[in-house]
Coordinates of N, CA and C in Angstrom, one line a residue:
M277 N 81.3 -12.8 9.3 CA 81.4 -13.4 8.0 C 82.6 -14.4 7.9
V278 N 82.3 -15.6 7.3 CA 83.4 -16.6 7.3 C 84.2 -16.4 6.0
G279 N 85.5 -16.3 6.1 CA 86.3 -16.1 4.9 C 86.6 -17.4 4.2
V280 N 87.2 -17.3 3.0 CA 87.5 -18.5 2.2 C 88.4 -19.4 2.9
L281 N 89.5 -18.9 3.5 CA 90.4 -19.7 4.2 C 89.8 -20.4 5.4
D282 N 88.9 -19.6 6.1 CA 88.2 -20.2 7.3 C 87.3 -21.3 6.8
L283 N 86.6 -21.1 5.7 CA 85.7 -22.1 5.2 C 86.4 -23.4 4.9
K284 N 87.6 -23.3 4.4 CA 88.4 -24.5 4.0 C 88.9 -25.3 5.2
Q285 N 88.7 -24.8 6.4 CA 89.1 -25.5 7.6 C 88.0 -26.3 8.2
T286 N 86.8 -26.1 7.6 CA 85.6 -26.8 8.2 C 85.4 -28.2 7.8
E287 N 84.7 -29.0 8.6 CA 84.4 -30.4 8.2 C 83.5 -30.4 7.0
E288 N 82.6 -29.4 6.9 CA 81.7 -29.4 5.8 C 82.5 -29.3 4.5
W289 N 83.5 -28.4 4.4 CA 84.3 -28.2 3.2 C 85.1 -29.5 3.0
R290 N 85.6 -30.1 4.0 CA 86.4 -31.4 3.8 C 85.5 -32.5 3.2
F291 N 84.3 -32.7 3.8 CA 83.4 -33.7 3.2 C 83.0 -33.4 1.8
G292 N 82.7 -32.1 1.5 CA 82.3 -31.7 0.2 C 83.4 -32.0 -0.9
R293 N 84.7 -31.7 -0.5 CA 85.8 -31.9 -1.4 C 86.1 -33.4 -1.6
E294 N 85.9 -34.2 -0.5 CA 86.1 -35.6 -0.7 C 85.1 -36.2 -1.6
V295 N 83.8 -35.7 -1.5 CA 82.8 -36.2 -2.4 C 83.1 -35.8 -3.8
E296 N 83.4 -34.5 -4.1 CA 83.8 -34.1 -5.4 C 84.9 -35.0 -6.0
E297 N 85.9 -35.2 -5.3 CA 87.0 -36.0 -5.8 C 86.6 -37.4 -6.1
Y298 N 85.7 -38.0 -5.2 CA 85.3 -39.3 -5.4 C 84.4 -39.5 -6.7
V299 N 83.5 -38.5 -6.9 CA 82.6 -38.6 -8.0 C 83.4 -38.3 -9.3
I300 N 84.4 -37.4 -9.3 CA 85.3 -37.2 -10.4 C 86.0 -38.4 -10.8
A301 N 86.6 -39.1 -9.8 CA 87.3 -40.4 -10.1 C 86.4 -41.4 -10.7
W302 N 85.1 -41.5 -10.3 CA 84.1 -42.4 -10.8 C 83.8 -42.0 -12.3
R303 N 83.7 -40.7 -12.5 CA 83.4 -40.2 -13.9 C 84.6 -40.6 -14.8
K304 N 85.8 -40.4 -14.4 CA 86.9 -40.8 -15.2 C 86.9 -42.3 -15.5
H305 N 86.6 -43.1 -14.5 CA 86.5 -44.5 -14.6 C 85.5 -44.9 -15.7
Q306 N 84.4 -44.1 -15.9 CA 83.4 -44.3 -16.9 C 83.8 -43.8 -18.3
G307 N 85.0 -43.2 -18.4 CA 85.6 -42.8 -19.7 C 85.3 -41.4 -20.0
L308 N 84.9 -40.5 -19.0 CA 84.7 -39.1 -19.3 C 85.9 -38.3 -19.1
W309 N 86.0 -37.2 -19.8 CA 87.1 -36.2 -19.6 C 86.5 -35.1 -18.8
I310 N 87.4 -34.6 -17.9 CA 86.9 -33.7 -16.8 C 87.7 -32.3 -16.9
I311 N 86.9 -31.2 -16.8 CA 87.5 -29.9 -16.5 C 87.0 -29.6 -15.1
R312 N 87.9 -29.3 -14.2 CA 87.5 -29.0 -12.8 C 87.2 -27.5 -12.6
T313 N 86.0 -27.2 -12.9 CA 85.5 -25.8 -12.8 C 85.5 -25.4 -11.3
H314 N 85.4 -26.4 -10.4 CA 85.4 -26.0 -9.0 C 86.8 -25.5 -8.5
A315 N 87.8 -25.7 -9.3 CA 89.2 -25.3 -8.9 C 89.5 -23.9 -9.4
I316 N 88.6 -23.3 -10.2 CA 88.8 -21.9 -10.7 C 88.8 -20.9 -9.5
S317 N 89.7 -20.1 -9.4 CA 89.8 -19.1 -8.3 C 89.3 -17.8 -8.7
T318 N 88.2 -17.3 -8.1 CA 87.7 -16.0 -8.3 C 87.5 -15.2 -7.0
G319 N 88.2 -15.6 -6.0 CA 88.1 -15.0 -4.7 C 87.0 -15.5 -3.8
G320 N 86.5 -16.7 -4.2 CA 85.4 -17.3 -3.4 C 84.9 -18.5 -4.2
A321 N 83.6 -18.6 -4.3 CA 83.0 -19.7 -5.2 C 83.4 -19.4 -6.7
P322 N 83.8 -20.4 -7.4 CA 84.1 -20.2 -8.9 C 82.9 -19.6 -9.6
M323 N 83.2 -18.6 -10.4 CA 82.1 -17.8 -11.1 C 82.2 -17.8 -12.6
L324 N 81.1 -17.8 -13.3 CA 81.0 -17.4 -14.7 C 80.7 -15.9 -14.7
E325 N 81.7 -15.1 -15.3 CA 81.6 -13.7 -15.2 C 81.3 -13.0 -16.5
G326 N 80.5 -12.0 -16.5 CA 80.2 -11.2 -17.6 C 80.3 -9.7 -17.3
Y327 N 80.0 -8.9 -18.3 CA 80.1 -7.4 -18.0 C 79.0 -6.9 -17.1
D328 N 77.9 -7.6 -17.0 CA 76.8 -7.1 -16.2 C 76.4 -8.1 -15.0
G329 N 77.3 -9.0 -14.7 CA 77.0 -9.9 -13.5 C 77.8 -11.1 -13.6
K330 N 77.5 -12.0 -12.6 CA 78.2 -13.3 -12.5 C 77.3 -14.3 -11.9
D331 N 77.7 -15.6 -12.1 CA 76.9 -16.7 -11.5 C 77.8 -17.8 -11.1
I332 N 77.3 -18.5 -10.1 CA 78.1 -19.6 -9.5 C 78.2 -20.8 -10.5
L333 N 79.4 -21.2 -10.8 CA 79.6 -22.3 -11.7 C 79.4 -23.7 -11.0
P334 N 78.8 -24.6 -11.8 CA 78.7 -26.0 -11.3 C 80.2 -26.6 -11.1
D335 N 80.3 -27.7 -10.4 CA 81.7 -28.1 -10.0 C 82.5 -28.6 -11.2
I336 N 82.0 -29.3 -12.2 CA 82.8 -29.8 -13.2 C 82.1 -29.7 -14.6
L337 N 82.9 -29.7 -15.6 CA 82.5 -29.8 -17.0 C 83.1 -31.1 -17.5
S338 N 82.3 -32.1 -18.0 CA 82.8 -33.3 -18.4 C 82.2 -33.6 -19.8
G339 N 82.9 -34.5 -20.5 CA 82.5 -34.8 -21.9 C 83.1 -36.1 -22.4
R340 N 82.5 -36.5 -23.5 CA 83.0 -37.7 -24.2 C 82.3 -37.8 -25.5
D341 N 83.1 -38.2 -26.6 CA 82.5 -38.3 -27.9 C 81.8 -37.1 -28.4
G342 N 82.3 -35.9 -28.1 CA 81.8 -34.7 -28.6 C 80.5 -34.2 -27.9
V343 N 80.2 -34.8 -26.8 CA 79.1 -34.3 -26.0 C 79.5 -33.9 -24.6
A344 N 79.2 -32.7 -24.2 CA 79.7 -32.2 -22.9 C 78.5 -31.8 -22.0
G345 N 78.8 -31.8 -20.7 CA 77.7 -31.4 -19.8 C 78.3 -30.9 -18.5
L346 N 77.6 -30.0 -17.8 CA 78.0 -29.4 -16.5 C 77.4 -30.3 -15.4
L347 N 78.1 -30.4 -14.3 CA 77.5 -31.2 -13.2 C 77.9 -30.5 -11.9
E348 N 76.9 -30.3 -11.0 CA 77.1 -29.8 -9.7 C 77.0 -31.0 -8.8
I349 N 78.0 -31.2 -7.9 CA 78.1 -32.4 -7.0 C 77.9 -32.0 -5.6
K350 N 76.9 -32.6 -4.9 CA 76.6 -32.3 -3.5 C 76.8 -33.5 -2.7
G351 N 77.4 -33.4 -1.5 CA 77.6 -34.5 -0.6 C 76.6 -34.4 0.6
K352 N 76.0 -35.5 0.9 CA 75.0 -35.6 2.0 C 75.3 -36.8 2.8
S353 N 75.2 -36.6 4.1 CA 75.4 -37.7 5.1 C 74.3 -38.7 5.1
R354 N 73.1 -38.1 4.9 CA 71.9 -39.0 4.9 C 70.8 -38.3 4.1
I355 N 69.8 -39.0 3.8 CA 68.6 -38.5 3.1 C 67.6 -38.0 4.1
T356 N 66.7 -37.1 3.7 CA 65.7 -36.5 4.7 C 64.3 -37.0 4.3
W357 N 63.5 -37.4 5.3 CA 62.1 -37.7 5.1 C 61.3 -36.5 5.5
N358 N 60.5 -36.0 4.5 CA 59.7 -34.8 4.8 C 58.3 -35.3 5.1
T359 N 57.9 -35.2 6.4 CA 56.6 -35.8 6.8 C 55.4 -35.0 6.2
K360 N 55.6 -33.7 6.0 CA 54.5 -32.9 5.5 C 54.1 -33.4 4.0
Y361 N 55.2 -33.5 3.2 CA 55.0 -33.8 1.8 C 55.1 -35.3 1.5
Q362 N 55.4 -36.1 2.6 CA 55.5 -37.6 2.4 C 56.4 -38.0 1.3
R363 N 57.7 -37.5 1.4 CA 58.6 -37.8 0.3 C 60.0 -37.7 0.9
Y364 N 61.0 -38.3 0.2 CA 62.4 -38.2 0.6 C 63.1 -37.1 -0.2
E365 N 63.9 -36.3 0.4 CA 64.4 -35.1 -0.2 C 65.9 -34.9 0.1
H366 N 66.6 -34.2 -0.9 CA 67.8 -33.5 -0.7 C 67.6 -32.1 -1.1
G367 N 68.4 -31.1 -0.6 CA 68.2 -29.7 -0.9 C 69.5 -29.0 -1.1
I368 N 69.4 -27.8 -1.8 CA 70.5 -26.9 -2.0 C 70.0 -25.4 -1.8
P369 N 70.8 -24.5 -1.7 CA 70.4 -23.1 -1.6 C 69.7 -22.6 -2.9
L370 N 68.6 -21.8 -2.8 CA 67.9 -21.3 -3.9 C 68.8 -20.5 -4.8
K371 N 69.7 -19.7 -4.3 CA 70.6 -18.9 -5.1 C 71.5 -19.7 -6.0
N372 N 72.0 -20.8 -5.5 CA 72.8 -21.7 -6.3 C 72.0 -22.4 -7.4
W373 N 70.8 -22.8 -7.1 CA 69.9 -23.4 -8.1 C 69.7 -22.5 -9.3
L374 N 69.4 -21.2 -9.0 CA 69.1 -20.3 -10.0 C 70.3 -19.9 -10.8
S375 N 71.5 -19.9 -10.1 CA 72.8 -19.7 -10.8 C 73.0 -20.8 -11.8
Y376 N 72.8 -22.1 -11.4 CA 73.1 -23.2 -12.3 C 72.2 -23.1 -13.6
I377 N 71.0 -22.7 -13.4 CA 70.1 -22.6 -14.5 C 70.6 -21.5 -15.5
R378 N 71.0 -20.4 -14.9 CA 71.5 -19.3 -15.8 C 72.8 -19.6 -16.5
V379 N 73.7 -20.3 -15.8 CA 75.0 -20.7 -16.4 C 74.7 -21.7 -17.6
S380 N 73.8 -22.6 -17.4 CA 73.4 -23.6 -18.4 C 72.9 -22.9 -19.7
E381 N 72.0 -21.9 -19.4 CA 71.4 -21.1 -20.5 C 72.4 -20.2 -21.2
K382 N 73.2 -19.6 -20.5 CA 74.2 -18.7 -21.1 C 75.3 -19.4 -21.9
L383 N 75.7 -20.6 -21.4 CA 76.7 -21.3 -22.2 C 76.2 -22.3 -23.2
G384 N 74.9 -22.5 -23.1 CA 74.2 -23.5 -24.0 C 74.7 -24.9 -23.8
I385 N 75.0 -25.2 -22.5 CA 75.5 -26.6 -22.1 C 74.5 -27.1 -21.1
E386 N 74.0 -28.3 -21.3 CA 73.1 -28.9 -20.3 C 73.8 -29.1 -19.0
C387 N 73.1 -29.0 -17.9 CA 73.6 -29.1 -16.5 C 72.8 -30.2 -15.8
A388 N 73.5 -30.9 -14.9 CA 72.9 -31.9 -14.1 C 73.2 -31.6 -12.6
L389 N 72.4 -32.2 -11.7 CA 72.6 -32.0 -10.3 C 72.8 -33.4 -9.7
G390 N 73.9 -33.6 -9.0 CA 74.2 -34.9 -8.4 C 74.3 -34.9 -6.9
F391 N 73.8 -35.9 -6.2 CA 73.9 -36.0 -4.8 C 74.6 -37.3 -4.4
Y392 N 75.8 -37.2 -3.8 CA 76.4 -38.4 -3.2 C 75.8 -38.5 -1.8
D393 N 75.2 -39.7 -1.5 CA 74.5 -40.0 -0.2 C 75.3 -41.0 0.6
A394 N 75.9 -40.6 1.7 CA 76.7 -41.6 2.5 C 75.8 -42.7 3.1
G395 N 74.6 -42.4 3.3 CA 73.6 -43.4 3.8 C 73.6 -43.6 5.3
I396 N 73.9 -42.6 6.1 CA 73.7 -42.8 7.5 C 72.2 -43.2 7.8
E397 N 72.1 -44.2 8.6 CA 70.7 -44.8 8.7 C 69.8 -44.0 9.6
D398 N 68.6 -43.9 9.2 CA 67.5 -43.4 10.0 C 66.7 -44.6 10.5
R399 N 66.8 -44.9 11.7 CA 66.2 -46.2 12.2 C 64.7 -46.1 12.4
Q400 N 64.1 -44.9 12.4 CA 62.7 -44.8 12.6 C 61.9 -45.2 11.3
R401 N 62.6 -44.9 10.1 CA 61.9 -45.1 8.8 C 62.7 -45.9 7.9
S402 N 62.1 -46.5 6.9 CA 62.8 -47.3 5.9 C 63.2 -46.3 4.8
L403 N 64.5 -46.0 4.7 CA 64.9 -45.0 3.8 C 65.1 -45.5 2.4
P404 N 64.7 -44.7 1.3 CA 65.0 -45.2 0.0 C 66.4 -45.1 -0.5
G405 N 66.8 -45.9 -1.4 CA 68.2 -45.8 -1.9 C 69.1 -46.8 -1.3
Y406 N 70.4 -46.5 -1.2 CA 71.3 -47.4 -0.6 C 72.4 -46.6 0.2
P407 N 73.0 -47.2 1.2 CA 74.2 -46.5 1.7 C 75.3 -46.4 0.7
H408 N 76.0 -45.3 0.6 CA 77.0 -45.1 -0.3 C 76.5 -45.2 -1.8
C409 N 75.6 -44.2 -2.1 CA 75.0 -44.2 -3.4 C 75.0 -42.8 -4.0
Y410 N 74.6 -42.7 -5.2 CA 74.6 -41.5 -6.0 C 73.3 -41.2 -6.8
Y411 N 72.8 -40.1 -6.6 CA 71.6 -39.7 -7.3 C 71.9 -38.6 -8.3
E412 N 71.4 -38.6 -9.6 CA 71.6 -37.6 -10.5 C 70.4 -37.4 -11.4
A413 N 70.2 -36.1 -11.8 CA 69.1 -35.7 -12.7 C 69.5 -34.4 -13.4
S414 N 69.1 -34.3 -14.6 CA 69.2 -33.0 -15.3 C 68.4 -31.9 -14.5
L415 N 68.8 -30.7 -14.7 CA 68.0 -29.6 -14.0 C 66.6 -29.6 -14.4
E416 N 66.3 -30.0 -15.7 CA 64.9 -30.0 -16.1 C 64.1 -31.1 -15.4
I417 N 64.7 -32.3 -15.3 CA 64.0 -33.4 -14.6 C 64.0 -33.1 -13.1
A418 N 65.0 -32.6 -12.5 CA 65.0 -32.3 -11.0 C 63.9 -31.3 -10.7
A419 N 63.7 -30.3 -11.6 CA 62.7 -29.3 -11.3 C 61.2 -29.9 -11.2
K420 N 61.0 -31.0 -11.8 CA 59.7 -31.6 -11.7 C 59.2 -31.9 -10.3
G421 N 60.2 -32.2 -9.4 CA 59.8 -32.5 -8.0 C 60.4 -31.5 -7.1
M422 N 60.6 -30.3 -7.5 CA 61.3 -29.3 -6.7 C 60.2 -28.5 -6.0
R423 N 60.6 -28.1 -4.7 CA 59.7 -27.2 -4.0 C 60.7 -26.1 -3.4
E424 N 60.2 -24.9 -3.5 CA 61.0 -23.7 -2.9 C 60.5 -23.5 -1.5
A425 N 61.5 -23.2 -0.6 CA 61.2 -23.1 0.8 C 61.8 -21.8 1.3
R426 N 60.9 -20.8 1.8 CA 61.3 -19.6 2.3 C 60.6 -19.4 3.7
D427 N 60.1 -20.4 4.3 CA 59.3 -20.3 5.5 C 60.3 -20.0 6.7
P428 N 59.8 -19.5 7.8 CA 60.7 -19.2 9.0 C 61.5 -20.4 9.4
G429 N 60.9 -21.6 9.4 CA 61.7 -22.7 9.9 C 62.9 -23.0 9.0
T430 N 62.7 -22.9 7.7 CA 63.8 -23.1 6.7 C 64.9 -22.0 6.9
L431 N 64.4 -20.8 7.0 CA 65.4 -19.7 7.2 C 66.2 -19.8 8.5
R432 N 65.5 -20.3 9.5 CA 66.2 -20.4 10.8 C 67.2 -21.5 10.7
S433 N 66.9 -22.6 10.0 CA 67.8 -23.8 9.9 C 68.9 -23.5 9.0
F434 N 68.6 -22.9 7.8 CA 69.6 -22.9 6.7 C 70.2 -21.4 6.5
K435 N 69.5 -20.4 7.1 CA 70.0 -19.0 7.0 C 69.7 -18.4 5.6
E436 N 69.0 -19.1 4.8 CA 68.7 -18.6 3.4 C 67.6 -19.5 2.8
P437 N 66.9 -18.9 1.8 CA 65.9 -19.8 1.1 C 66.6 -21.0 0.4
M438 N 65.8 -22.1 0.4 CA 66.3 -23.3 -0.1 C 65.4 -23.9 -1.2
V439 N 65.9 -24.9 -2.0 CA 65.0 -25.7 -2.8 C 65.3 -27.1 -2.4
F440 N 64.2 -27.9 -2.4 CA 64.3 -29.3 -2.0 C 63.7 -30.2 -3.1
F441 N 64.3 -31.3 -3.4 CA 64.0 -32.1 -4.5 C 63.4 -33.5 -4.1
D442 N 62.4 -33.9 -4.8 CA 61.8 -35.2 -4.7 C 62.8 -36.2 -5.3
M443 N 63.4 -37.1 -4.5 CA 64.5 -37.9 -5.1 C 64.0 -39.0 -6.0
R444 N 62.6 -39.2 -6.1 CA 62.1 -40.2 -7.0 C 62.3 -39.8 -8.5
H445 N 62.7 -38.5 -8.7 CA 62.9 -38.1 -10.1 C 64.4 -38.2 -10.5
F446 N 65.2 -38.7 -9.5 CA 66.6 -38.8 -9.8 C 67.0 -40.2 -10.1
K447 N 68.0 -40.4 -11.0 CA 68.5 -41.8 -11.3 C 69.4 -42.1 -10.1
L448 N 69.2 -43.3 -9.6 CA 69.9 -43.8 -8.4 C 70.9 -44.9 -8.8
T449 N 72.2 -44.7 -8.4 CA 73.3 -45.6 -8.7 C 73.9 -46.0 -7.4
P450 N 73.9 -47.3 -6.9 CA 74.6 -47.7 -5.8 C 76.1 -47.8 -6.1
L451 N 76.9 -47.2 -5.3 CA 78.4 -47.2 -5.6 C 79.1 -48.3 -4.9
S452 N 78.8 -49.5 -5.3 CA 79.5 -50.6 -4.7 C 80.9 -50.6 -5.1
D453 N 81.7 -51.5 -4.5 CA 83.1 -51.6 -4.9 C 83.3 -51.9 -6.4
A454 N 82.3 -52.6 -6.9 CA 82.4 -53.0 -8.3 C 82.1 -51.8 -9.3
T455 N 81.2 -50.9 -8.9 CA 80.8 -49.8 -9.8 C 81.5 -48.5 -9.4
G456 N 81.9 -48.3 -8.1 CA 82.6 -47.1 -7.7 C 84.1 -47.1 -7.9
P457 N 84.7 -46.0 -7.8 CA 86.2 -45.9 -8.0 C 86.9 -46.6 -6.8
K458 N 88.1 -46.9 -7.0 CA 88.9 -47.5 -6.0 C 89.3 -46.5 -5.0
G459 N 89.7 -46.9 -3.8 CA 90.1 -45.9 -2.8 C 89.1 -45.7 -1.7
A460 N 89.5 -44.8 -0.8 CA 88.6 -44.6 0.4 C 87.4 -43.9 0.0
K461 N 86.2 -44.3 0.6 CA 85.0 -43.6 0.4 C 85.0 -42.3 1.2
P462 N 84.2 -41.3 0.8 CA 84.1 -40.0 1.6 C 83.6 -40.4 3.1
T463 N 84.2 -39.7 4.0 CA 83.8 -39.8 5.4 C 82.7 -38.9 5.7
P464 N 81.5 -39.3 6.0 CA 80.3 -38.4 6.2 C 80.5 -37.6 7.5
L465 N 79.7 -36.5 7.5 CA 79.6 -35.7 8.7 C 78.7 -36.3 9.7
T466 N 78.9 -36.2 10.9 CA 78.0 -36.6 12.0 C 76.8 -35.6 11.9
P467 N 75.6 -36.1 11.8 CA 74.4 -35.1 11.8 C 74.4 -34.2 13.0
K468 N 74.2 -32.9 12.7 CA 74.1 -32.0 13.8 C 73.0 -32.3 14.8
T469 N 71.9 -32.8 14.3 CA 70.8 -33.2 15.1 C 70.7 -34.7 15.1
V470 N 71.2 -35.3 16.2 CA 71.2 -36.8 16.2 C 69.9 -37.3 16.8
R471 N 69.1 -38.1 16.0 CA 67.9 -38.6 16.5 C 68.1 -39.8 17.4
P472 N 67.2 -40.1 18.3 CA 67.4 -41.2 19.3 C 67.7 -42.5 18.6
W473 N 67.1 -42.8 17.5 CA 67.2 -44.1 16.8 C 68.5 -44.1 16.0
E474 N 69.3 -43.0 15.9 CA 70.5 -43.0 15.2 C 71.8 -43.2 16.0
T475 N 71.6 -43.6 17.3 CA 72.8 -43.7 18.2 C 73.6 -44.9 17.8
K476 N 73.0 -45.9 17.2 CA 73.7 -47.1 16.8 C 73.5 -47.2 15.3
L477 N 74.5 -46.8 14.5 CA 74.4 -46.7 13.1 C 74.8 -48.0 12.4
A478 N 74.0 -48.4 11.5 CA 74.3 -49.6 10.6 C 73.6 -49.4 9.3
P479 N 74.2 -49.9 8.2 CA 73.5 -49.7 6.9 C 72.1 -50.3 6.9
P480 N 71.1 -49.6 6.4 CA 69.8 -50.2 6.2 C 69.9 -51.3 5.2
Q481 N 69.0 -52.3 5.3 CA 69.0 -53.4 4.4 C 68.5 -53.0 3.0
E482 N 67.4 -52.3 2.9 CA 66.8 -51.9 1.6 C 66.6 -50.4 1.6
R483 N 67.1 -49.8 0.5 CA 66.8 -48.3 0.3 C 66.6 -48.0 -1.1
Q484 N 65.9 -48.9 -1.8 CA 65.6 -48.7 -3.2 C 64.5 -47.7 -3.4
L485 N 64.7 -46.8 -4.4 CA 63.8 -45.8 -4.6 C 63.2 -45.9 -6.0
P486 N 61.9 -46.1 -6.2 CA 61.4 -46.2 -7.6 C 61.4 -44.9 -8.3
L487 N 62.0 -44.8 -9.5 CA 61.9 -43.6 -10.3 C 60.6 -43.3 -10.8
I488 N 60.2 -42.1 -10.9 CA 58.9 -41.7 -11.5 C 59.0 -41.6 -13.0

């Protein structure tokens, strides 16, 4: 079992925290006020706790003009093309997805799911979106294109059940220097499985994804 201190020494944790800080800085630039729920210490992942259980908290609570919302921020080095379903996807653990739904319902605060995509190029396919971009959708909208995966291949790769989202349901924002916050961009992880066409990485020319 990997402890909390061990986890914080990993490249995955480093990239995830860089992404969270980058998106938080961008949110502030947009005029939102931020509560860093990801910084709450409960001996592991930040939790919403009650007398009969607890649930994983989304990363931040932000608000402006009397309207607040929860947001879970995920960092991805690249988007995935699912050949079976013929769509582009990002995914998260099923248990986290169910927790975010319960937290939103218990607190009465809408929650959204955001993916920062560093945009490592897949040279075999034309990827939708942009390098250095951000996808976001409310949980309700994200669920429209969600599929649950418990098959042996998924369990072998991720060690737990997952949910994958059709990114056409997410609002896409390219984080250019004009729209994104100032400072260094998150440094993506090198994919664990490097495809032959990814040995020479360069940003793809077009990655626009039409919203459904």
